[in-house]
mmCIF file with all atom_site columns, C-alpha atoms in Angstrom:
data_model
loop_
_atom_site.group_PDB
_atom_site.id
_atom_site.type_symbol
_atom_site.label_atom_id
_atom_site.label_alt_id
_atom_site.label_comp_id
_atom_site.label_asym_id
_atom_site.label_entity_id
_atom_site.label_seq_id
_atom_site.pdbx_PDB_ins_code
_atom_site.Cartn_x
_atom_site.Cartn_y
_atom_site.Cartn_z
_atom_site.occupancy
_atom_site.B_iso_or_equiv
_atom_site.pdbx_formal_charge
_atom_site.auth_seq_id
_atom_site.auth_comp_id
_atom_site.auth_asym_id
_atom_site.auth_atom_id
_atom_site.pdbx_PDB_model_num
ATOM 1   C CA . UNK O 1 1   ? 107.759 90.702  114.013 1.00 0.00 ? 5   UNK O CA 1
ATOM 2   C CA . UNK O 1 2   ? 109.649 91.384  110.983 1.00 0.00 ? 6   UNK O CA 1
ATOM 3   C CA . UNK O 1 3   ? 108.835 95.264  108.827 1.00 0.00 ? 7   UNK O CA 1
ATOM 4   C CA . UNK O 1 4   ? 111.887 94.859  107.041 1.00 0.00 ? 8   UNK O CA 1
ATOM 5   C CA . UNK O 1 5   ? 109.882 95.620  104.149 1.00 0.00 ? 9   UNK O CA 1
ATOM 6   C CA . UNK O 1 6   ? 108.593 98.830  104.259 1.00 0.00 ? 10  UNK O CA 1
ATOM 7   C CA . UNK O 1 7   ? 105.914 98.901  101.588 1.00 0.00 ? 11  UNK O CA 1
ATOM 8   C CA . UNK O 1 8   ? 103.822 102.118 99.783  1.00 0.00 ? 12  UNK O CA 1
ATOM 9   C CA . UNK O 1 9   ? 100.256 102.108 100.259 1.00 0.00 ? 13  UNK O CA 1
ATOM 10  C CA . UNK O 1 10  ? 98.008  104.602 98.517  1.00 0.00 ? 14  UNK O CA 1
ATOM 11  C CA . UNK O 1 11  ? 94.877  106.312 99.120  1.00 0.00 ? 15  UNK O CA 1
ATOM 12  C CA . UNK O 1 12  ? 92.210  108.667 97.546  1.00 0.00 ? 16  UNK O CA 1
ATOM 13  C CA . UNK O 1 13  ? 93.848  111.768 99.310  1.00 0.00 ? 17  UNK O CA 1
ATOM 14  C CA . UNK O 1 14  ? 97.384  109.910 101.100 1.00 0.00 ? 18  UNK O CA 1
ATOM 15  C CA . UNK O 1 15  ? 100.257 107.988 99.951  1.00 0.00 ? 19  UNK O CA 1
ATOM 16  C CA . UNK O 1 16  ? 102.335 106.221 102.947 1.00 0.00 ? 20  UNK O CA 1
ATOM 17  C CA . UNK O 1 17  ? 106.009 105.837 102.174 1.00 0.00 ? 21  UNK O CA 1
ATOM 18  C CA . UNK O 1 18  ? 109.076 105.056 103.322 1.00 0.00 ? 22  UNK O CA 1
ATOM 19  C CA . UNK O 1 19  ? 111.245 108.776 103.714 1.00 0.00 ? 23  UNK O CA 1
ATOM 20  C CA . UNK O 1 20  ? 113.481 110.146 101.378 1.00 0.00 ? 24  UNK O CA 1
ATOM 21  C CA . UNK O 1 21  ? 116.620 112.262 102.596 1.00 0.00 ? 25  UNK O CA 1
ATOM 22  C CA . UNK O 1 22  ? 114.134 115.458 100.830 1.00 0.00 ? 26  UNK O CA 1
ATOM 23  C CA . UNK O 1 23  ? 111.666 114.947 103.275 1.00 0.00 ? 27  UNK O CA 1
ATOM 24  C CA . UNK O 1 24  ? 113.435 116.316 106.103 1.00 0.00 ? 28  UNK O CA 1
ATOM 25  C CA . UNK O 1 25  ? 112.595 119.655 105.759 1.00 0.00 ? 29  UNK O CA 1
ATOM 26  C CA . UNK O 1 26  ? 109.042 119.086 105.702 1.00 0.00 ? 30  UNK O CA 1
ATOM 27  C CA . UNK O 1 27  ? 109.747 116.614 108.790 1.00 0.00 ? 31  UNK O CA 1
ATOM 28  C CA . UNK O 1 28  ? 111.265 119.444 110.470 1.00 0.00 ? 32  UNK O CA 1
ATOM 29  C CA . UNK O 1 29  ? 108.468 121.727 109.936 1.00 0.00 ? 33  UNK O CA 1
ATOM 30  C CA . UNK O 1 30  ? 105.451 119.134 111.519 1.00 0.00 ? 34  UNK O CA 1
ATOM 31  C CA . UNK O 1 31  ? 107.921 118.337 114.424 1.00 0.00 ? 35  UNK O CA 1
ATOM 32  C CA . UNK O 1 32  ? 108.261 121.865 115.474 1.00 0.00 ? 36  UNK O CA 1
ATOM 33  C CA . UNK O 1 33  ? 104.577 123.149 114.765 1.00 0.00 ? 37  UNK O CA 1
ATOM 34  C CA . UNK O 1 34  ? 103.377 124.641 118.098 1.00 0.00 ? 38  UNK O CA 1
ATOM 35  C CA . UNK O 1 35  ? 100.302 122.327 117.891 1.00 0.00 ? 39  UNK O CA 1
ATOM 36  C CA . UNK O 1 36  ? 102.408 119.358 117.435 1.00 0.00 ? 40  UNK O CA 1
ATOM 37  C CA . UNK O 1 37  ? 104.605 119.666 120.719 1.00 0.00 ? 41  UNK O CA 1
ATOM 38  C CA . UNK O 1 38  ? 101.056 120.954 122.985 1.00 0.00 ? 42  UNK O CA 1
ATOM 39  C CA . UNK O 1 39  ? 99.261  117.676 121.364 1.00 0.00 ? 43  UNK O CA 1
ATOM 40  C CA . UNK O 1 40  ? 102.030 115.537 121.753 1.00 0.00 ? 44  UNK O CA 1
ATOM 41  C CA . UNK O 1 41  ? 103.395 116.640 124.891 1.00 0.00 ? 45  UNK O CA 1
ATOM 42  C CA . UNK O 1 42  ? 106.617 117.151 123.324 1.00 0.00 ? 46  UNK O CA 1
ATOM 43  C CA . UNK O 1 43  ? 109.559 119.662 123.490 1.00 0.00 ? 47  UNK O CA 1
ATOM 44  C CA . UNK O 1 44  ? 111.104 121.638 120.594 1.00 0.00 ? 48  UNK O CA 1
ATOM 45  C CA . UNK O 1 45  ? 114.979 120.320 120.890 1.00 0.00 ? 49  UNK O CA 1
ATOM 46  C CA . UNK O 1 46  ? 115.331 119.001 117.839 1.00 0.00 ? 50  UNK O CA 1
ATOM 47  C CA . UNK O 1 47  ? 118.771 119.672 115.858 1.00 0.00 ? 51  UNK O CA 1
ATOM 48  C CA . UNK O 1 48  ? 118.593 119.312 112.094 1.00 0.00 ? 52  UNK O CA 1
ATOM 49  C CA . UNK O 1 49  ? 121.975 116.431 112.367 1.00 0.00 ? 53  UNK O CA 1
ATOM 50  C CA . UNK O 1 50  ? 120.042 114.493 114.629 1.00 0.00 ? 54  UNK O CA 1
ATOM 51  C CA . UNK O 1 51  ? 117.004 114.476 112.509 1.00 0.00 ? 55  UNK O CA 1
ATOM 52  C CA . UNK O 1 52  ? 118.598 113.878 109.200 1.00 0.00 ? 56  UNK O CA 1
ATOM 53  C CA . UNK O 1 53  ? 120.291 110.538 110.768 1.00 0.00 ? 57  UNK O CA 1
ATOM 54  C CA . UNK O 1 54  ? 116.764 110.010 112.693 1.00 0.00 ? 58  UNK O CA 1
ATOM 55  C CA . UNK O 1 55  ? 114.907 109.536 109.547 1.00 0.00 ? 59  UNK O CA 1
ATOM 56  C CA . UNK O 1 56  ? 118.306 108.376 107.403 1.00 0.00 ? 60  UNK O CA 1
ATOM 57  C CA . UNK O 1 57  ? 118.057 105.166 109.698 1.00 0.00 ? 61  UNK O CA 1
ATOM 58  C CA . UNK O 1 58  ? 113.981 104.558 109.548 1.00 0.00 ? 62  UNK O CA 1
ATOM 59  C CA . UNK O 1 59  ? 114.248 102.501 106.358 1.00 0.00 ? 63  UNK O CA 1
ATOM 60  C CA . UNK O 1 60  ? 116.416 99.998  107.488 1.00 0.00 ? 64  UNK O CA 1
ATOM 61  C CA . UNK O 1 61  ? 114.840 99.333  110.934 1.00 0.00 ? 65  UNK O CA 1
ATOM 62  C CA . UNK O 1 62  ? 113.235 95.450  110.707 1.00 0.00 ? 66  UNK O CA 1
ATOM 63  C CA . UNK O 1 63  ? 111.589 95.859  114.141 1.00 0.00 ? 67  UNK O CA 1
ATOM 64  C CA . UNK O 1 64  ? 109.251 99.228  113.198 1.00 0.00 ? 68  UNK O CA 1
ATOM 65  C CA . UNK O 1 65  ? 107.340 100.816 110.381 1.00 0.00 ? 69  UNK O CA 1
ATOM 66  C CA . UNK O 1 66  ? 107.810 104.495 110.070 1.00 0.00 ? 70  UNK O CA 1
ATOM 67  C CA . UNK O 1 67  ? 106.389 105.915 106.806 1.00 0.00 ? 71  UNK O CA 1
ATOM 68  C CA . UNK O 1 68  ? 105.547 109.573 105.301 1.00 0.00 ? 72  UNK O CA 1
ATOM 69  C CA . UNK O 1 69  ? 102.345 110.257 105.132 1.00 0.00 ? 73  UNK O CA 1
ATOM 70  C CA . UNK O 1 70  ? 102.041 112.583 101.575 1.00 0.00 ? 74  UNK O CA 1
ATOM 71  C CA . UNK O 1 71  ? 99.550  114.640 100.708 1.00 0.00 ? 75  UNK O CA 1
ATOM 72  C CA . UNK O 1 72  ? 98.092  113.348 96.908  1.00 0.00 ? 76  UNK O CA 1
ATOM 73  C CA . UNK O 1 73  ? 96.785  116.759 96.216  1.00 0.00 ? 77  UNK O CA 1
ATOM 74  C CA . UNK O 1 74  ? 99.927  119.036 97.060  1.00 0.00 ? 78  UNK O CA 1
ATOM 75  C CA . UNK O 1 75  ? 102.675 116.128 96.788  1.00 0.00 ? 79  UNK O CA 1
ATOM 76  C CA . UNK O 1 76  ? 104.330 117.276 99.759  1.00 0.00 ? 80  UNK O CA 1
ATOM 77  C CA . UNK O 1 77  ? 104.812 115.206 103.104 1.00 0.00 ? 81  UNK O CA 1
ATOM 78  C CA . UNK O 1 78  ? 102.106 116.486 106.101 1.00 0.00 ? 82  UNK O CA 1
ATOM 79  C CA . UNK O 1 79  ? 103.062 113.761 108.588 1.00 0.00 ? 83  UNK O CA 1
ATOM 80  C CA . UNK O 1 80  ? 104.341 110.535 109.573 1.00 0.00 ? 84  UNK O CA 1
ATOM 81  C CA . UNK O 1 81  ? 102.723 106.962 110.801 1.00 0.00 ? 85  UNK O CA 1
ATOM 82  C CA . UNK O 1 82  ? 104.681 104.697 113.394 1.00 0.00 ? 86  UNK O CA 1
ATOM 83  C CA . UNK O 1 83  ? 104.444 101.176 114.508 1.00 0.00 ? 87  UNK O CA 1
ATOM 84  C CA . UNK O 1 84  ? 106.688 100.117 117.335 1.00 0.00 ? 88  UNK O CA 1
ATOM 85  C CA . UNK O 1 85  ? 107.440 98.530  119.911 1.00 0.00 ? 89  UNK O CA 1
ATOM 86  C CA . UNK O 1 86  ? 106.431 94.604  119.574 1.00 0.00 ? 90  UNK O CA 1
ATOM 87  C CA . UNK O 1 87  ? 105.311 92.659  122.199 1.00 0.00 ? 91  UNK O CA 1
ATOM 88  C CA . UNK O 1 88  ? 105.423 89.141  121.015 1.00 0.00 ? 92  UNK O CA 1
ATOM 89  C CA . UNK O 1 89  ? 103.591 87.458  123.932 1.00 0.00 ? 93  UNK O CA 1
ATOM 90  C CA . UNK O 1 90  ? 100.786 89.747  123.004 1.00 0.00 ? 94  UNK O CA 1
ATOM 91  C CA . UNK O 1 91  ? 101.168 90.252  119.464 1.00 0.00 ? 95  UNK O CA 1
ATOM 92  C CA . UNK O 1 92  ? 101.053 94.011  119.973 1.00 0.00 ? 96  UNK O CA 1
ATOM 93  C CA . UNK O 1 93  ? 102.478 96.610  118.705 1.00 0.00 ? 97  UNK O CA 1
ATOM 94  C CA . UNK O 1 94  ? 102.193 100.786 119.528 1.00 0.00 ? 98  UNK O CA 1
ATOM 95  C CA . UNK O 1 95  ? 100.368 102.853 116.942 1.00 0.00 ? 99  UNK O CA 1
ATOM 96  C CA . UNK O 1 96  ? 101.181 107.067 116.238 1.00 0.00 ? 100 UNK O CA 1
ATOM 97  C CA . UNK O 1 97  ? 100.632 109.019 114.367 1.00 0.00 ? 101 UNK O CA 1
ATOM 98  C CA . UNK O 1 98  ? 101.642 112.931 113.647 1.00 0.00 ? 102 UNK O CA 1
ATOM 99  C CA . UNK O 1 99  ? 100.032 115.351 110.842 1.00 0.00 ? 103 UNK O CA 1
ATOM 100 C CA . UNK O 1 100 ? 101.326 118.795 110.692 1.00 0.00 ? 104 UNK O CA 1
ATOM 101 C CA . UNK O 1 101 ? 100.386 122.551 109.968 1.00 0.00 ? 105 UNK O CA 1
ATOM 102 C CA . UNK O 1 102 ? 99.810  120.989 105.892 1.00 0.00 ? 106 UNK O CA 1
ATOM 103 C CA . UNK O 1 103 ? 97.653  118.275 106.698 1.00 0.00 ? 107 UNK O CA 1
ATOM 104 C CA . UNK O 1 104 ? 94.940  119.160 108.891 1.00 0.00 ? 108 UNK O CA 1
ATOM 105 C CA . UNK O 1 105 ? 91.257  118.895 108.793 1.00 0.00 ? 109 UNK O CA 1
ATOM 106 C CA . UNK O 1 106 ? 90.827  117.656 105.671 1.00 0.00 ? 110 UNK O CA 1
ATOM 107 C CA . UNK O 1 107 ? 90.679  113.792 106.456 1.00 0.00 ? 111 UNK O CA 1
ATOM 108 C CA . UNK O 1 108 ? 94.364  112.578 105.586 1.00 0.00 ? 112 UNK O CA 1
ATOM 109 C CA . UNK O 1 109 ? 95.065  111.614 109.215 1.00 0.00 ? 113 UNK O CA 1
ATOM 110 C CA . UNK O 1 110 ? 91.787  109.365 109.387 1.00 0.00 ? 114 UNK O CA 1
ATOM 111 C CA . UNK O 1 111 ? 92.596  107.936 105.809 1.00 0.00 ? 115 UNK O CA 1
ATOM 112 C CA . UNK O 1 112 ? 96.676  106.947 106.671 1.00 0.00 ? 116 UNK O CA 1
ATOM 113 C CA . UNK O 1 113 ? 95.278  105.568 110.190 1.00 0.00 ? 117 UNK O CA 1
ATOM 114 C CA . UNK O 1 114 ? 93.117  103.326 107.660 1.00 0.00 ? 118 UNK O CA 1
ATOM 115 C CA . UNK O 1 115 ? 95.739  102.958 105.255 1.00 0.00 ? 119 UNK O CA 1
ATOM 116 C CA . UNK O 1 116 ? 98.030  101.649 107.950 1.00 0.00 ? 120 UNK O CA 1
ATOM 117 C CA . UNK O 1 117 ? 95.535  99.715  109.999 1.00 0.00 ? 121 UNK O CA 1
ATOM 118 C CA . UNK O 1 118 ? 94.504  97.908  107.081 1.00 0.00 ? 122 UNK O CA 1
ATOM 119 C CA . UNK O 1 119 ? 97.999  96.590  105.623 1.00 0.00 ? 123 UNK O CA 1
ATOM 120 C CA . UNK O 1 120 ? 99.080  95.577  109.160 1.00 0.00 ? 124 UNK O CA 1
ATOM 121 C CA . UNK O 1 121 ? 95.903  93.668  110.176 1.00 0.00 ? 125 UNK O CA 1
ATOM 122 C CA . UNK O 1 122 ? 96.013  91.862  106.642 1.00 0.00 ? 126 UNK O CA 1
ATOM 123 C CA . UNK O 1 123 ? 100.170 91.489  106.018 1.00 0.00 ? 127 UNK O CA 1
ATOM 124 C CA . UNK O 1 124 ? 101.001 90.581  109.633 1.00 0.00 ? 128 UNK O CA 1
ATOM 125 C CA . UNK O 1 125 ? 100.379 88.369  112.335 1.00 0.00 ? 129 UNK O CA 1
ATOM 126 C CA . UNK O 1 126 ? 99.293  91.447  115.049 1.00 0.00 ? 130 UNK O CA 1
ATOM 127 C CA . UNK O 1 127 ? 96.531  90.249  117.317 1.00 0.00 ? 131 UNK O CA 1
ATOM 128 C CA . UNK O 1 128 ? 96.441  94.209  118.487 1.00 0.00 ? 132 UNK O CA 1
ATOM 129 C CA . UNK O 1 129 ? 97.769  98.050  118.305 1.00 0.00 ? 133 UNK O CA 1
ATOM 130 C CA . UNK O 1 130 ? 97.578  99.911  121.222 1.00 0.00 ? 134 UNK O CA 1
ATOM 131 C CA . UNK O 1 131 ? 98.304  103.636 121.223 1.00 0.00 ? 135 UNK O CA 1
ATOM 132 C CA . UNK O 1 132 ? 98.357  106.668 123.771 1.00 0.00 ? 136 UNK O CA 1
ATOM 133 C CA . UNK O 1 133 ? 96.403  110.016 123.054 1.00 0.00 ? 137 UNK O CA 1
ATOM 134 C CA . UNK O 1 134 ? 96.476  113.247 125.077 1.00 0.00 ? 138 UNK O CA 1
ATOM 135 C CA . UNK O 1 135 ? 93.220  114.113 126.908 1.00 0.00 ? 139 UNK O CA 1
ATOM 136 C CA . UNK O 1 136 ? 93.844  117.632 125.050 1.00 0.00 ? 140 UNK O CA 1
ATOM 137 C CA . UNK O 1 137 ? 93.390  116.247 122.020 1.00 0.00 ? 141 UNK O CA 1
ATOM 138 C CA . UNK O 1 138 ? 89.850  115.272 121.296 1.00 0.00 ? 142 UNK O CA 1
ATOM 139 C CA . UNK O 1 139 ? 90.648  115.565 117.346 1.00 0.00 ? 143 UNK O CA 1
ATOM 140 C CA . UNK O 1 140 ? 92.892  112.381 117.407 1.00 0.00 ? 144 UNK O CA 1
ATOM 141 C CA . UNK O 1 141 ? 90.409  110.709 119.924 1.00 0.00 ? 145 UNK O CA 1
ATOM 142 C CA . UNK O 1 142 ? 87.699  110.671 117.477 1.00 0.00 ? 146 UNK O CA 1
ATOM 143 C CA . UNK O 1 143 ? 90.065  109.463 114.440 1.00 0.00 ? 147 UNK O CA 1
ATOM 144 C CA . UNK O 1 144 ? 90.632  106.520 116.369 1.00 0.00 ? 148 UNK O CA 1
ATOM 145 C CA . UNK O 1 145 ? 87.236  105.618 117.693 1.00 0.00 ? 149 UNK O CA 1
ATOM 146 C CA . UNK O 1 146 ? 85.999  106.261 113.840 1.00 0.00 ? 150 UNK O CA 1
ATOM 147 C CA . UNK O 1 147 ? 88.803  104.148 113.217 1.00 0.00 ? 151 UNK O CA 1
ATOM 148 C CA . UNK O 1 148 ? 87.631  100.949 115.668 1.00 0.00 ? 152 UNK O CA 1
ATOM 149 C CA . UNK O 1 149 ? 89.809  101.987 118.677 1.00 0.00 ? 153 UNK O CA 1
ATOM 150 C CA . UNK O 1 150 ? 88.612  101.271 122.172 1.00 0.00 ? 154 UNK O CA 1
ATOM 151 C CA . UNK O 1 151 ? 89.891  102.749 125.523 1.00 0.00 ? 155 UNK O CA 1
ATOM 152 C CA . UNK O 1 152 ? 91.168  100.898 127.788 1.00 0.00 ? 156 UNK O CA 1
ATOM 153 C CA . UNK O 1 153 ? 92.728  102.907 130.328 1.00 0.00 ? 157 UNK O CA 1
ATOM 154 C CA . UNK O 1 154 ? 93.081  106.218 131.689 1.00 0.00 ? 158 UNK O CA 1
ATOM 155 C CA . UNK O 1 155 ? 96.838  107.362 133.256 1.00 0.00 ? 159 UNK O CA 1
ATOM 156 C CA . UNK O 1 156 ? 95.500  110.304 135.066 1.00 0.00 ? 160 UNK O CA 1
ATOM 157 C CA . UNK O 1 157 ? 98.242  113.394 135.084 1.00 0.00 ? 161 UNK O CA 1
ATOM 158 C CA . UNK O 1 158 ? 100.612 111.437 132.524 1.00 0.00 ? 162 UNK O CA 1
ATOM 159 C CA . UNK O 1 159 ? 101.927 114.601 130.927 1.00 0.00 ? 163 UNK O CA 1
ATOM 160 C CA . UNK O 1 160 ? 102.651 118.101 132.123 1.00 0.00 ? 164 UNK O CA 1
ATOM 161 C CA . UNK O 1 161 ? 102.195 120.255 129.153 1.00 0.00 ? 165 UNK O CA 1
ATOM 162 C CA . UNK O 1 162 ? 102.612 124.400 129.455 1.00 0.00 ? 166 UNK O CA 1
ATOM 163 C CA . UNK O 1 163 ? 102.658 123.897 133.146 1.00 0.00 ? 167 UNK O CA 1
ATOM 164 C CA . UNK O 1 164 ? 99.340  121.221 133.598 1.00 0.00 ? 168 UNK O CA 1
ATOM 165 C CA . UNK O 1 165 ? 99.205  117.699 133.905 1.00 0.00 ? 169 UNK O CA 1
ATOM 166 C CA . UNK O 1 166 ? 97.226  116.381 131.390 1.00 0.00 ? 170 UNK O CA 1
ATOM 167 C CA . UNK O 1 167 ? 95.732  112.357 131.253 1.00 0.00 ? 171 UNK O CA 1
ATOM 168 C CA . UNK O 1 168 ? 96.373  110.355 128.447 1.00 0.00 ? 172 UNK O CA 1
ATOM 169 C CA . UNK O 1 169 ? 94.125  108.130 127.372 1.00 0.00 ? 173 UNK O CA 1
ATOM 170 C CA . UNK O 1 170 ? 95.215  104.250 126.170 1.00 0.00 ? 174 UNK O CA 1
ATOM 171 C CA . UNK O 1 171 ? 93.378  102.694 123.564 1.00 0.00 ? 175 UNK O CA 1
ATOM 172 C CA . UNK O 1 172 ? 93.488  99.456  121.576 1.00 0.00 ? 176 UNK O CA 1
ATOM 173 C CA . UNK O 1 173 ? 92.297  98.033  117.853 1.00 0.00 ? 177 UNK O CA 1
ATOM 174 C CA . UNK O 1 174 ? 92.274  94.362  117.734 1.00 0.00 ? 178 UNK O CA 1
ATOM 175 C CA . UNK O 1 175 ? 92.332  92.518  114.486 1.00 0.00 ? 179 UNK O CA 1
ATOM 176 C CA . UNK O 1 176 ? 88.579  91.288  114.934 1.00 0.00 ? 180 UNK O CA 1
ATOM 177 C CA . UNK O 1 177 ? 87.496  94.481  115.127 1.00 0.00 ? 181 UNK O CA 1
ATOM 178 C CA . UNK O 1 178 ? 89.557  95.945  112.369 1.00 0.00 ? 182 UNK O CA 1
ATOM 179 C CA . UNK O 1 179 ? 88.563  93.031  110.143 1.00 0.00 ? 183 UNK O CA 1
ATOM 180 C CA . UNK O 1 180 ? 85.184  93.025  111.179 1.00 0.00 ? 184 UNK O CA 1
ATOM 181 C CA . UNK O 1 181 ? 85.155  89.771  112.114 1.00 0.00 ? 185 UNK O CA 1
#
């Protein structure tokens, strides 16, 4: 699968991009929200060096799509989509997605998911995108099943967040049902 191009798509409320070396301090600001790490299961070591050549390198990357997700009404970046990790037999590739302190309830995760879903299903040859969401995060859950996502597994005890193991859940969007075929 080839993203070398890395293409804008625009919304009512979002605009996906590719980043710009001025997005990293609004980068740096969704990757250490408190929320983030809990929903994510993540930690907060993150240097700013490593970050800046993190994001410096997602633009030339022909195997992934990593775009800013900008918010239309403020202009500033809230988030970030990924696609990754291609499976050719399968023609599969993992969907995330992260929106930050900025960019909450007020429907720009659902409408990049969209954005996103909609360019690859119709500009690739993916037969699927699977993705992984945190039991504790019902918010993301029901993006994704608005979205057309399915589950399809349950790891029980994946993640051990603030001391408990949490499940994540595995879901997938095919291309018939993002197509409505």
């Amino acid at each position: 699968m080839n993203l070398t191009a890395k293409p804008t798509l625009i919304g009512e409320k979002v605009t996906l991009r590719p980043f710009a070396t001025e997005d990293i301090p609004w980068i740096e600001r969704c990757l250490l929200d408190p929320e983030v790490l809990t929903l994510t299961g993540s930690s907060s070591g993150i240097d700013r060096k490593t970050l800046q050549t993190w994001y410096a390198t997602r633009n030339v990357q022909p195997d992934r799509l990593d775009l800013a997700v900008i918010d239309q009404e403020s202009g500033v970046l809230v988030g970030e989509v990924v696609v990754n990790d291609y499976e050719q037999q399968q023609q599969s590739m993992n969907f995330r997605i992260l929106i930050g302190p900025d960019g909450r309830n007020r429907g720009l995760g659902t409408e990049a998911t969209q954005l996103l879903m909609d360019y690859l299903f119709r500009h690739t040859a993916l037969h699927q995108l699977t993705l992984s969401v945190l039991a504790i995060n019902p918010r993301a859950r029901h993006v994704y099943e608005k979205i057309g996502f399915e589950v399809t597994g349950v790891d029980a005890r994946d993640v051990e967040v603030e001391g408990k193991w949490i499940d994540s859940i595995q879901m997938v969007l095919t291309r018939k049902k993002a197509l409505k075929l």
